[in-house]
Short mmCIF file of C-alpha atoms in Angstrom, two decimals:
data_model
loop_
_atom_site.label_atom_id
_atom_site.label_comp_id
_atom_site.label_asym_id
_atom_site.label_seq_id
_atom_site.Cartn_x
_atom_site.Cartn_y
_atom_site.Cartn_z
CA MET A 1 -60.47 216.11 -72.51
CA LEU A 2 -61.89 217.14 -75.84
CA SER A 3 -60.90 215.15 -78.88
CA ILE A 4 -59.66 216.80 -82.06
CA ASP A 5 -63.10 216.32 -83.52
CA GLY A 6 -64.66 217.84 -80.44
CA VAL A 7 -62.42 220.86 -80.65
CA SER A 8 -63.24 221.23 -84.30
CA ASP A 9 -66.97 221.06 -83.64
CA LEU A 10 -66.65 223.60 -80.85
CA TRP A 11 -64.65 225.93 -83.11
CA ASP A 12 -67.26 225.58 -85.88
CA GLN A 13 -69.99 226.32 -83.42
CA LEU A 14 -68.22 229.40 -82.18
CA LEU A 15 -67.35 230.89 -85.60
CA GLY A 16 -70.28 229.59 -87.59
CA ALA A 17 -73.42 231.50 -88.38
CA GLN A 18 -76.68 230.57 -86.70
CA PRO A 19 -80.00 230.55 -88.54
CA ASP A 20 -81.87 233.82 -89.00
CA PRO A 21 -84.02 234.58 -85.99
CA PRO A 22 -87.73 235.27 -86.49
CA GLY A 23 -88.33 238.93 -87.34
CA MET A 24 -90.86 239.14 -84.52
CA LEU A 25 -88.18 238.12 -82.00
CA VAL A 26 -85.90 240.94 -83.13
CA ALA A 27 -88.73 243.45 -82.84
CA LEU A 28 -89.92 242.17 -79.43
CA THR A 29 -86.40 242.25 -77.98
CA ALA A 30 -86.05 245.83 -79.22
CA ILE A 31 -89.17 246.75 -77.26
CA ALA A 32 -87.94 244.81 -74.24
CA GLY A 33 -84.57 246.55 -74.34
CA PHE A 34 -86.22 249.96 -74.57
CA LEU A 35 -88.60 249.22 -71.72
CA ALA A 36 -85.76 247.99 -69.51
CA VAL A 37 -84.12 251.36 -69.95
CA ALA A 38 -87.28 253.43 -69.64
CA PHE A 39 -88.87 251.64 -66.67
CA ARG A 40 -87.05 252.93 -63.56
CA PRO A 41 -87.31 249.88 -61.26
CA VAL A 42 -85.82 247.63 -63.94
CA TRP A 43 -83.24 250.26 -64.95
CA ARG A 44 -81.93 250.52 -61.40
CA VAL A 45 -80.86 246.88 -61.52
CA ALA A 46 -80.03 246.45 -65.19
CA ARG A 47 -77.93 249.65 -65.19
CA ASN A 48 -75.11 247.56 -63.68
CA ALA A 49 -74.46 246.15 -67.15
CA VAL A 50 -74.11 249.68 -68.53
CA THR A 51 -71.72 250.57 -65.70
CA ILE A 52 -69.58 247.54 -66.50
CA ALA A 53 -69.38 248.67 -70.16
CA HIS A 54 -68.75 252.29 -69.07
CA GLU A 55 -65.81 251.42 -66.82
CA GLY A 56 -64.54 248.93 -69.34
CA GLY A 57 -64.46 251.73 -71.89
CA HIS A 58 -62.34 253.88 -69.60
CA ALA A 59 -59.97 250.93 -69.01
CA LEU A 60 -59.71 250.02 -72.70
CA PHE A 61 -58.92 253.56 -73.85
CA ALA A 62 -56.46 253.95 -71.05
CA LEU A 63 -54.55 250.85 -72.16
CA LEU A 64 -54.78 251.75 -75.84
CA THR A 65 -53.24 255.20 -75.20
CA GLY A 66 -50.37 253.82 -73.14
CA ARG A 67 -51.64 254.63 -69.70
CA ARG A 68 -51.19 252.22 -66.81
CA LEU A 69 -54.41 250.74 -65.54
CA ARG A 70 -54.48 250.72 -61.73
CA GLY A 71 -57.85 249.20 -61.08
CA ILE A 72 -61.63 249.27 -61.53
CA LYS A 73 -64.33 249.51 -58.92
CA LEU A 74 -68.04 248.73 -59.42
CA GLU A 75 -70.38 249.93 -56.64
CA PHE A 76 -73.75 248.69 -55.41
CA ASP A 77 -75.40 251.99 -56.40
CA THR A 78 -74.37 251.28 -60.04
CA SER A 79 -71.59 253.89 -59.94
CA GLY A 80 -68.03 252.99 -60.82
CA LEU A 81 -64.49 254.19 -60.86
CA THR A 82 -61.54 253.38 -63.12
CA LEU A 83 -58.09 254.58 -62.04
CA SER A 84 -55.12 254.84 -64.42
CA SER A 85 -51.75 256.55 -64.17
CA GLY A 86 -49.94 258.64 -66.71
CA ARG A 87 -49.97 262.21 -67.92
CA PRO A 88 -52.92 264.10 -66.31
CA THR A 89 -53.41 265.97 -69.62
CA GLY A 90 -52.98 265.25 -73.28
CA LEU A 91 -54.69 263.03 -75.86
CA GLY A 92 -54.41 259.83 -73.80
CA MET A 93 -56.27 261.36 -70.87
CA ILE A 94 -58.88 262.94 -73.08
CA LEU A 95 -59.66 259.68 -74.87
CA THR A 96 -59.70 257.80 -71.53
CA LEU A 97 -62.32 260.24 -70.22
CA LEU A 98 -64.29 260.12 -73.45
CA GLY A 99 -64.39 256.33 -73.48
CA GLY A 100 -66.75 255.85 -70.60
CA TYR A 101 -70.07 257.34 -71.69
CA ILE A 102 -69.79 256.16 -75.28
CA ALA A 103 -68.60 252.62 -74.49
CA PRO A 104 -72.02 250.97 -73.90
CA SER A 105 -73.34 252.27 -77.16
CA LEU A 106 -70.23 251.27 -79.09
CA VAL A 107 -70.34 247.82 -77.58
CA GLY A 108 -73.95 247.71 -78.69
CA VAL A 109 -72.94 248.57 -82.26
CA LEU A 110 -70.30 245.83 -82.22
CA GLY A 111 -72.94 243.42 -80.92
CA ALA A 112 -75.37 244.49 -83.63
CA TRP A 113 -72.71 243.91 -86.28
CA LEU A 114 -72.09 240.37 -85.03
CA LEU A 115 -75.82 239.69 -84.81
CA GLY A 116 -76.32 241.03 -88.29
CA GLY A 117 -74.05 238.21 -89.42
CA ASN A 118 -75.84 235.72 -87.20
CA ARG A 119 -72.75 235.21 -85.03
CA ILE A 120 -74.78 234.76 -81.87
CA THR A 121 -72.54 232.22 -80.13
CA LEU A 122 -69.41 234.25 -80.96
CA LEU A 123 -71.01 237.34 -79.45
CA LEU A 124 -71.86 235.54 -76.21
CA TRP A 125 -68.42 233.95 -75.86
CA LEU A 126 -66.69 237.26 -76.66
CA ALA A 127 -68.72 238.86 -73.88
CA VAL A 128 -67.53 236.18 -71.44
CA VAL A 129 -63.91 236.71 -72.42
CA LEU A 130 -64.16 240.50 -72.00
CA LEU A 131 -65.78 240.10 -68.59
CA LEU A 132 -62.96 237.75 -67.48
CA LEU A 133 -60.32 240.19 -68.67
CA MET A 134 -62.04 242.99 -66.81
CA LEU A 135 -62.29 240.85 -63.70
CA ILE A 136 -58.51 240.75 -63.45
CA ASN A 137 -58.52 244.48 -62.77
CA ILE A 138 -61.43 244.71 -60.32
CA ARG A 139 -60.44 246.06 -56.93
CA ASN A 140 -63.56 245.64 -54.76
CA LEU A 141 -65.74 242.76 -53.65
CA PHE A 142 -69.02 243.95 -55.18
CA GLY A 143 -67.25 244.43 -58.48
CA VAL A 144 -65.95 240.86 -58.37
CA ILE A 145 -69.38 239.49 -57.53
CA SER A 146 -71.06 241.62 -60.19
CA LEU A 147 -68.74 240.42 -62.92
CA LEU A 148 -68.84 236.79 -61.85
CA VAL A 149 -72.64 236.76 -61.79
CA THR A 150 -72.91 238.54 -65.12
CA GLY A 151 -70.30 236.26 -66.71
CA ALA A 152 -71.96 233.15 -65.28
CA ILE A 153 -75.31 234.17 -66.77
CA VAL A 154 -73.84 234.87 -70.20
CA PHE A 155 -71.82 231.64 -70.18
CA GLY A 156 -74.79 229.60 -68.96
CA VAL A 157 -76.98 230.91 -71.76
CA SER A 158 -74.23 230.33 -74.39
CA TRP A 159 -73.51 226.76 -73.19
CA TYR A 160 -76.81 225.36 -72.00
CA ALA A 161 -79.65 227.31 -73.59
CA THR A 162 -81.44 226.46 -76.78
CA PRO A 163 -80.62 228.48 -79.92
CA GLU A 164 -83.95 230.29 -79.59
CA VAL A 165 -83.13 231.38 -76.01
CA GLN A 166 -79.62 232.36 -77.03
CA SER A 167 -81.05 234.54 -79.80
CA ALA A 168 -83.53 236.25 -77.52
CA PHE A 169 -80.89 236.86 -74.83
CA ALA A 170 -78.31 238.21 -77.29
CA TYR A 171 -80.71 240.55 -79.13
CA ALA A 172 -82.24 241.86 -75.91
CA GLY A 173 -78.77 242.49 -74.51
CA VAL A 174 -77.60 244.39 -77.60
CA TRP A 175 -80.75 246.50 -77.76
CA PHE A 176 -80.42 247.24 -74.07
CA LEU A 177 -76.82 248.47 -74.50
CA LEU A 178 -77.79 250.59 -77.49
CA PHE A 179 -80.68 252.30 -75.66
CA GLY A 180 -78.87 252.17 -72.29
CA GLY A 181 -76.04 254.31 -73.56
CA VAL A 182 -78.34 257.28 -73.99
CA ARG A 183 -80.14 257.52 -70.64
CA PRO A 184 -76.99 258.03 -68.49
CA VAL A 185 -76.13 261.16 -70.49
CA PHE A 186 -79.49 262.68 -69.44
CA GLU A 187 -78.94 261.54 -65.85
CA LEU A 188 -75.46 263.04 -65.93
CA GLN A 189 -76.68 266.43 -67.08
CA SER A 190 -79.53 266.41 -64.61
CA LEU A 191 -77.10 265.91 -61.76
CA ARG A 192 -74.73 268.53 -63.15
CA SER A 193 -77.49 271.09 -63.42
CA ARG A 194 -78.18 270.63 -59.66
CA GLY A 195 -74.54 271.27 -58.85
CA ARG A 196 -73.65 267.61 -58.24
CA MET A 197 -70.98 265.49 -59.93
CA ARG A 198 -68.57 268.40 -60.27
CA ASP A 199 -65.77 265.96 -60.99
CA SER A 200 -67.73 264.14 -63.75
CA ASP A 201 -66.09 263.05 -67.02
CA PRO A 202 -67.24 266.11 -68.98
CA ASP A 203 -66.12 268.44 -66.20
CA GLN A 204 -62.66 266.82 -66.18
CA LEU A 205 -62.57 267.11 -69.95
CA ALA A 206 -63.45 270.81 -69.71
CA ARG A 207 -60.57 271.42 -67.33
CA ILE A 208 -58.13 269.63 -69.63
CA THR A 209 -59.32 271.03 -72.96
CA HIS A 210 -60.74 274.41 -71.84
CA VAL A 211 -63.90 273.53 -73.77
CA PRO A 212 -67.16 273.87 -71.77
CA ALA A 213 -68.40 270.68 -70.12
CA ILE A 214 -71.78 271.00 -71.84
CA PHE A 215 -70.03 270.53 -75.17
CA TRP A 216 -68.70 267.13 -74.02
CA VAL A 217 -72.15 266.20 -72.75
CA GLY A 218 -73.39 266.99 -76.23
CA VAL A 219 -70.65 264.80 -77.76
CA PHE A 220 -71.75 261.85 -75.60
CA PHE A 221 -75.36 262.37 -76.60
CA VAL A 222 -74.71 262.68 -80.33
CA VAL A 223 -72.38 259.65 -80.41
CA ASN A 224 -74.81 257.47 -78.51
CA VAL A 225 -77.82 258.48 -80.59
CA VAL A 226 -75.89 257.82 -83.78
CA ALA A 227 -74.91 254.43 -82.31
CA VAL A 228 -78.60 253.58 -81.76
CA LEU A 229 -79.34 254.43 -85.41
CA VAL A 230 -76.34 252.48 -86.74
CA GLY A 231 -77.21 249.51 -84.51
CA ALA A 232 -80.81 249.55 -85.68
CA PHE A 233 -79.67 249.71 -89.30
CA LEU A 234 -77.36 246.68 -88.82
CA LEU A 235 -80.20 244.73 -87.28
CA ALA A 236 -82.85 245.99 -89.74
CA GLY A 237 -82.40 243.08 -92.14
CA GLN A 238 -83.27 240.72 -89.33
CA TRP A 239 -86.85 241.98 -88.85
CA LEU A 240 -87.79 243.72 -92.08
CA PRO A 241 -89.52 241.58 -94.68
CA ALA A 242 -87.37 240.46 -97.62
CA GLY A 243 -87.11 243.03 -100.33
CA VAL A 244 -87.80 246.02 -98.06
#
């Protein structure tokens, strides 16, 4: 059992600011995050993290708008499904549908804000907590395994890794989410243009709002690109020379 001093030290470690990372580390992790999204073989595996954030976004907006969350599924092909009950139309349903494709980028912005304040440990532990909360609502075996593995990796880095490794892991993860929020929008529209995914989020939004689905695809794209710019701005002070 932790002593009072041990709890105090743990709390200070969690909420305290870590030293500034080397500017080169921030730049290199930005390149790594971009390449992980751009290089298809890596993207096929790493995309699971984006799917987790996507479905988590649906779930969060559903709960915030008073809908009842019925469960989340994560599939091996990196697809996912979040089920909620409530009015099939109205603001709550619109926000729930909107939440998926913008969630990875918004999580990336939150991560960039925490990293801009050097709250690396807090970011990693917050990620573990969110994964555990999401795990409660998972309704299939692969989803459970996916979240447990992801959570174990993040916790292991936060607990056992050196500060340098924690920094590299956290920055690479945030950059990946920022860039990774954009590519699924292109993939979505590519599938839609070939007559697939007729029940996609923008198509459901179109049926509810009577606004063309391509408009909602554009909303996803604009929000996610702006998120990349905001995230890069928040992290800029970490790699630009002093006085720039």
